[in-house]
CSV table of C-alpha atoms in Angstrom, one decimal:
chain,number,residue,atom,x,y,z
A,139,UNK,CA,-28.5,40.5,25.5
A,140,UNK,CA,-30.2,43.8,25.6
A,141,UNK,CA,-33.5,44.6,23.7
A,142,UNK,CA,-34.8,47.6,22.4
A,143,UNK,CA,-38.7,48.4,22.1
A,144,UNK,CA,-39.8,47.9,18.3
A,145,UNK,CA,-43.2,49.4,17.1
A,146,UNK,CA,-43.4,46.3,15.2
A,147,UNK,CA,-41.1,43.6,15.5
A,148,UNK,CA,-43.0,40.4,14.0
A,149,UNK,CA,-42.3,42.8,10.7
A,150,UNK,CA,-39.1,43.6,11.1
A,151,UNK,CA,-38.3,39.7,11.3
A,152,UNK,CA,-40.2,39.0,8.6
A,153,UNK,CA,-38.6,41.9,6.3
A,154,UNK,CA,-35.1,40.5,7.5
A,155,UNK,CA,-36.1,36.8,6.6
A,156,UNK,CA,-36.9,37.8,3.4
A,157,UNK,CA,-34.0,39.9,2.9
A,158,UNK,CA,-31.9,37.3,3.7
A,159,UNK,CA,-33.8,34.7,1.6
A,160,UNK,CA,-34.5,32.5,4.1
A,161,UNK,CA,-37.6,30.9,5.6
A,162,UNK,CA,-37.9,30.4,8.7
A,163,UNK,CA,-36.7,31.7,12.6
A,164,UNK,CA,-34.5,28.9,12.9
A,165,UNK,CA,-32.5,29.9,9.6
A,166,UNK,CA,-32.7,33.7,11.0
A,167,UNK,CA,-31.5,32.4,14.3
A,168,UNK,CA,-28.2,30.5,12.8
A,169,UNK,CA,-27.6,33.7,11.3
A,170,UNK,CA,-27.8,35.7,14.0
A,171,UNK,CA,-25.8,33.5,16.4
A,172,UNK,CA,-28.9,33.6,18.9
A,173,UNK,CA,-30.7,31.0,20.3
A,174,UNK,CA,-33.9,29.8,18.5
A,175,UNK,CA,-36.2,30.2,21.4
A,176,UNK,CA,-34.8,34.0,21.2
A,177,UNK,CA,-36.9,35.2,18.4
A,178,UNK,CA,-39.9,33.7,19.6
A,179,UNK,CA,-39.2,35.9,22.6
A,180,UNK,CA,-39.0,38.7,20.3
A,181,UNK,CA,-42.2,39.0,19.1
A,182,UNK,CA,-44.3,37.8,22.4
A,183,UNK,CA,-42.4,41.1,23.8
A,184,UNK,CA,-42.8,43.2,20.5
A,185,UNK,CA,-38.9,43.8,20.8
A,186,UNK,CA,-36.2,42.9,18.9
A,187,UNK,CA,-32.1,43.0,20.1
A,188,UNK,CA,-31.3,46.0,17.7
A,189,UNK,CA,-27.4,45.4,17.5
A,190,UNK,CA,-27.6,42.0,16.4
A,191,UNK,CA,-30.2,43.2,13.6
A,192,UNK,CA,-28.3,45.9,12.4
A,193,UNK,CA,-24.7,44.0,12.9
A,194,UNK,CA,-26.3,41.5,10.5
A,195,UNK,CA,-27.5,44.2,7.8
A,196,UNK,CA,-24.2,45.6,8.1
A,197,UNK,CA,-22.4,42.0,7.3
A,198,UNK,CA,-25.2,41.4,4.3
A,199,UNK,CA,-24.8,44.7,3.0
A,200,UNK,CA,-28.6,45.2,4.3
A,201,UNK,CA,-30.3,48.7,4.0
A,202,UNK,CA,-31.3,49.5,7.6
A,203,UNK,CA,-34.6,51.6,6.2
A,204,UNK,CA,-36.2,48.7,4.7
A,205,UNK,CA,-35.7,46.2,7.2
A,206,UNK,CA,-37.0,48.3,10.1
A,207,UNK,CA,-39.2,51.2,8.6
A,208,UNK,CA,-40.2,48.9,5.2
A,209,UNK,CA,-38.6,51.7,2.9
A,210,UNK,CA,-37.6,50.3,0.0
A,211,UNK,CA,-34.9,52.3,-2.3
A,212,UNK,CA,-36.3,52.5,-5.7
A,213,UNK,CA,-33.9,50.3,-8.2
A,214,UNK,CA,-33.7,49.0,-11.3
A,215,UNK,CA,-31.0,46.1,-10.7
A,216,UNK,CA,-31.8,42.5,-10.8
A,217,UNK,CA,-31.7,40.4,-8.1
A,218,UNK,CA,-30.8,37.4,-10.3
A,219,UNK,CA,-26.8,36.3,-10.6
A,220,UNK,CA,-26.2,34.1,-13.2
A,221,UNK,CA,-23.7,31.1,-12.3
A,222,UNK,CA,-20.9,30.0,-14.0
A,223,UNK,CA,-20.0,26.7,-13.4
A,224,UNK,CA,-16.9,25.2,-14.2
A,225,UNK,CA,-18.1,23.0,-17.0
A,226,UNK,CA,-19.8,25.5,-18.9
A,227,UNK,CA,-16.8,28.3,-18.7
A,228,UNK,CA,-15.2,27.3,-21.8
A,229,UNK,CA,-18.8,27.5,-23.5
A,230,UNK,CA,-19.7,30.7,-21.7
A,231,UNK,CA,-16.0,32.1,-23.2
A,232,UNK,CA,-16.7,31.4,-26.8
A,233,UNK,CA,-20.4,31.9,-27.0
A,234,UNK,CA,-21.4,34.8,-29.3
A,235,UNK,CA,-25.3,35.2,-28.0
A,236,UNK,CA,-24.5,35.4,-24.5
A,237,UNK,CA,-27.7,36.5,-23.6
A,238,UNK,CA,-29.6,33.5,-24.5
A,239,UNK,CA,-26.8,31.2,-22.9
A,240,UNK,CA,-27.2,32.8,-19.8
A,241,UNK,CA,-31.0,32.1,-20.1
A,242,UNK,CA,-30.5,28.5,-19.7
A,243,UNK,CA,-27.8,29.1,-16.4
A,244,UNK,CA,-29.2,28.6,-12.3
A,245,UNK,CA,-29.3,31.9,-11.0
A,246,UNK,CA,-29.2,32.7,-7.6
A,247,UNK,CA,-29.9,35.7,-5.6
A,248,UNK,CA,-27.1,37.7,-3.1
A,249,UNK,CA,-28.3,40.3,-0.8
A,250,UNK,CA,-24.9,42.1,-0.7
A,251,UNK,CA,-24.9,42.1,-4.4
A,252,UNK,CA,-26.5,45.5,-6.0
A,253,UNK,CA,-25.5,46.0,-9.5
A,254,UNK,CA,-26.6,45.7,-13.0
A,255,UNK,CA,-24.6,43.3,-14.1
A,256,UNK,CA,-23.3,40.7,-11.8
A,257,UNK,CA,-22.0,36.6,-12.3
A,258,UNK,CA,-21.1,34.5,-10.4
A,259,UNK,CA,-17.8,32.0,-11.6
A,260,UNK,CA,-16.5,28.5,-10.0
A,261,UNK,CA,-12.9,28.2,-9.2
A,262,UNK,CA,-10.9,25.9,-11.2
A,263,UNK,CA,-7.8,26.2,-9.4
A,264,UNK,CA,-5.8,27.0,-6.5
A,265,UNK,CA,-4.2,30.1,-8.0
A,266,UNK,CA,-5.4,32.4,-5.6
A,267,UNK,CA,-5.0,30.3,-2.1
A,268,UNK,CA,-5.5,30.8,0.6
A,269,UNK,CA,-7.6,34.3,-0.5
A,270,UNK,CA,-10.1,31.7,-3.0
A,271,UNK,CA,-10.0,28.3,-2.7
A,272,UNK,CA,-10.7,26.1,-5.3
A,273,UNK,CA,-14.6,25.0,-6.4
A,274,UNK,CA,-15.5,27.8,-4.2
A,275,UNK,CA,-17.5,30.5,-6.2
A,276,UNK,CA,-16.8,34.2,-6.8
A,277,UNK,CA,-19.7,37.0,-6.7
A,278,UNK,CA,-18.7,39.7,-9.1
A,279,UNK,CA,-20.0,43.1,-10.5
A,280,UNK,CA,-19.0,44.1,-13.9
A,281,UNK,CA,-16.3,46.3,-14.2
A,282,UNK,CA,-14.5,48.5,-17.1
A,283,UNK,CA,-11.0,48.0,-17.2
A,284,UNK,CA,-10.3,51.8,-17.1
A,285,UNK,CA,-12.0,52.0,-13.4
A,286,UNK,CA,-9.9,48.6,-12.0
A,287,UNK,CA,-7.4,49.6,-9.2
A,288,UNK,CA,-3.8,47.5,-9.1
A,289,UNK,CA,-3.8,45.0,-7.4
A,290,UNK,CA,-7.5,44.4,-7.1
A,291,UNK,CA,-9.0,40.8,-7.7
A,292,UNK,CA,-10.7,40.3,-10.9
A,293,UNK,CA,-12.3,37.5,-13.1
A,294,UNK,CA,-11.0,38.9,-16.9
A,295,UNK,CA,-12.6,37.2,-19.6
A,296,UNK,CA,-10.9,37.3,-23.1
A,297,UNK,CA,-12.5,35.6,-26.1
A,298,UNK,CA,-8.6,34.7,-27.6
A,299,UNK,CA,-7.4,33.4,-24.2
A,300,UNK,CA,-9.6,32.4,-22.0
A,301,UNK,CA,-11.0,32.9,-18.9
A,302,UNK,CA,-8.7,34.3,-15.8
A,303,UNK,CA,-9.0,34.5,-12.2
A,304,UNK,CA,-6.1,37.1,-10.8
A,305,UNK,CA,-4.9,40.1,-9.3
A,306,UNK,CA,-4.6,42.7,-11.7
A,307,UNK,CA,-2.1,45.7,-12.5
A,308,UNK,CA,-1.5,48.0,-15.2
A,309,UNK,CA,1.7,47.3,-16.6
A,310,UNK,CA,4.4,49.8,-17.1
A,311,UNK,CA,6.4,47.8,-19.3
A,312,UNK,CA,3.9,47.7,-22.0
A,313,UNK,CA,1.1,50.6,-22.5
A,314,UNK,CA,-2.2,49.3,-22.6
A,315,UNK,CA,-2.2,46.4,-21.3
A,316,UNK,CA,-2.1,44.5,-17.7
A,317,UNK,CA,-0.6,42.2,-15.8
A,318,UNK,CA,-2.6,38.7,-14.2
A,319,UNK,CA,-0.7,37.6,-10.9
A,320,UNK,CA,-1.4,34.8,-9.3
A,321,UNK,CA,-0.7,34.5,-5.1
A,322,UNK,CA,0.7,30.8,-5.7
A,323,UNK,CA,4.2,31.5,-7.4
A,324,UNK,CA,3.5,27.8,-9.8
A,325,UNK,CA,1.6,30.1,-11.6
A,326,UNK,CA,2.7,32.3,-14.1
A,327,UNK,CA,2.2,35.9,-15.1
A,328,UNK,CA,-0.1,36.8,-17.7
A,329,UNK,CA,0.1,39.4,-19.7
A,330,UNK,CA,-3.7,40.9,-21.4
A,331,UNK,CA,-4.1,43.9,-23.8
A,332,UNK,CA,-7.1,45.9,-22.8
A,333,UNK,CA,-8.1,45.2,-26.3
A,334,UNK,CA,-8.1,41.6,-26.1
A,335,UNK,CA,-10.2,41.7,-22.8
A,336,UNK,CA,-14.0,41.2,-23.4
A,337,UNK,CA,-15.3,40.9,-19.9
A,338,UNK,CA,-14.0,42.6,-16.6
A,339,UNK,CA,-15.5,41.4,-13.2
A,340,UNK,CA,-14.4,42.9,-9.9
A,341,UNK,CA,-14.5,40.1,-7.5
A,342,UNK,CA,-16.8,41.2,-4.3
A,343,UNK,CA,-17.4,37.9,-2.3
A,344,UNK,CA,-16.4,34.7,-2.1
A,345,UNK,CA,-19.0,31.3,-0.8
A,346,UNK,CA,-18.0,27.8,-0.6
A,347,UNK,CA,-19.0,25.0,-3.1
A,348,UNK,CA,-22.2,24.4,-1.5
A,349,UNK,CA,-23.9,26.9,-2.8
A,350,UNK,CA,-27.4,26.2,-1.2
A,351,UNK,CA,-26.2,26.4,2.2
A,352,UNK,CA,-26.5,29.7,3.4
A,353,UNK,CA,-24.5,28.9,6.1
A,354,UNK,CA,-21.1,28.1,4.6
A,355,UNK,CA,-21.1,31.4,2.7
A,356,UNK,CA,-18.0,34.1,3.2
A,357,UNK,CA,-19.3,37.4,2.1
A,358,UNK,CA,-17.2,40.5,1.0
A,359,UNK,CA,-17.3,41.9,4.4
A,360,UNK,CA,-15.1,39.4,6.4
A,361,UNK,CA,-13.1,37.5,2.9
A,362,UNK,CA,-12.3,40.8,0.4
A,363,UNK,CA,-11.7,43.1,4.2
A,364,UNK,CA,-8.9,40.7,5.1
A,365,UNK,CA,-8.0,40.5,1.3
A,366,UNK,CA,-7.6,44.7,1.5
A,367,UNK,CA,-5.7,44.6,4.5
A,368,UNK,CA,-3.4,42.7,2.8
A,369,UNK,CA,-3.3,44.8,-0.1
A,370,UNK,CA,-2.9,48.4,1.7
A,371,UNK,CA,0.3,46.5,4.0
A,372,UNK,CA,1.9,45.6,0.3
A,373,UNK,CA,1.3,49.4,-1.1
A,374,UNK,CA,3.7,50.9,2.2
A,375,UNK,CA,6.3,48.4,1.5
């Protein structure tokens, strides 16, 4: 492993740790993929191994000026996600002051999420396997349905019909309106009106059913990349 001379690496490991929302070197080291012994080494040398640093900020969606230069961009978002488990989802359908209902949700912060509005659903079904598996969660940003591209993987909410976890497409059989595919063919298609659709959220990670285990997480950059791939192969066919 090669190391590069940091003015201040105990900092930069710190700034990282918190970026990441962890607490300790251990944690940092698991994500890394370095021994534990590695960071100590780190900061007794005042040196850090840039390119596993910035491969990590890369993966988390990090900004490279904060973690080593402590310049913060100036934002407005909140950090907070709001989770929608599967036994509130019917509630969180119907309920009419959604802003105090999603008071009394756990919320829990991504550091690859950085948008106003963001939730974060439970899968309650095998629709979309093996791209989302069931119980796993999905991280979304808000979307309007005017900005959706085909084919791209939404969570559509709709206060008549529920609550849907798809691939979406305009239709061109019926104007103003799309089409809900599913990748298991048991499932049906499902047609929405843009009318009848309350909420749009663009899937952009997926992370397993343990939610407090860092470790287990899939992030957009691995899952949703593979998911594209896909997606651009289909569009040439």
């Amino acid at each position: 492993m090669q190391e590069n001379k940091s003015q201040n690496a105990i900092n930069v490991i710190d700034r990282l740790k918190k970026a990441l929302k962890i607490k300790t070197d251990i944690e940092l080291s698991e994500f890394l993929n370095i021994k534990p012994n590695t960071i100590s080494t780190w900061k007794k040398r005042d040196s850090v191994d840039f390119d596993s640093i910035i491969s990590i900020c890369e993966l988390y969606e990090l900004d490279l000026n904060e973690i080593f230069l402590n310049k913060k961009k100036t934002s407005n978002y909140s950090a907070d996600t709001p989770l929608v488990s599967r036994e509130v989802q019917f509630q969180y359908v119907r309920e009419n002051d959604i802003a105090s209902f999603l008071e009394i949700l756990p919320k829990y912060s991504f550091p690859f999420i950085n948008s106003e509005e963001t939730r974060a659903f439970q899968v309650i079904s095998n629709n979309m396997f093996p791209f989302i598996e069931e119980n796993s969660y999905v991280v979304c940003e808000k979307i309007e349905p005017s900005a959706v591209e085909n084919l791209s993987m939404v969570v559509a909410i709709s206060k008549q019909k529920g609550l849907f976890l798809n691939r979406i497409s305009k239709s061109e059989s019926e104007e103003d309106a799309f089409i809900l595919s599913s990748e298991n063919d048991f499932f049906n298609e499902v047609i929405l009106k843009t009318a009848e659709i309350s909420e749009l959220w663009l899937i952009r990670g997926v992370l397993s059913y343990d939610i407090n285990c860092e470790n287990r997480f899939k992030f957009i950059n691995s899952g949703v990349k593979i998911i594209n791939k896909f997606l651009d192969k289909q569009k040439h066919q």
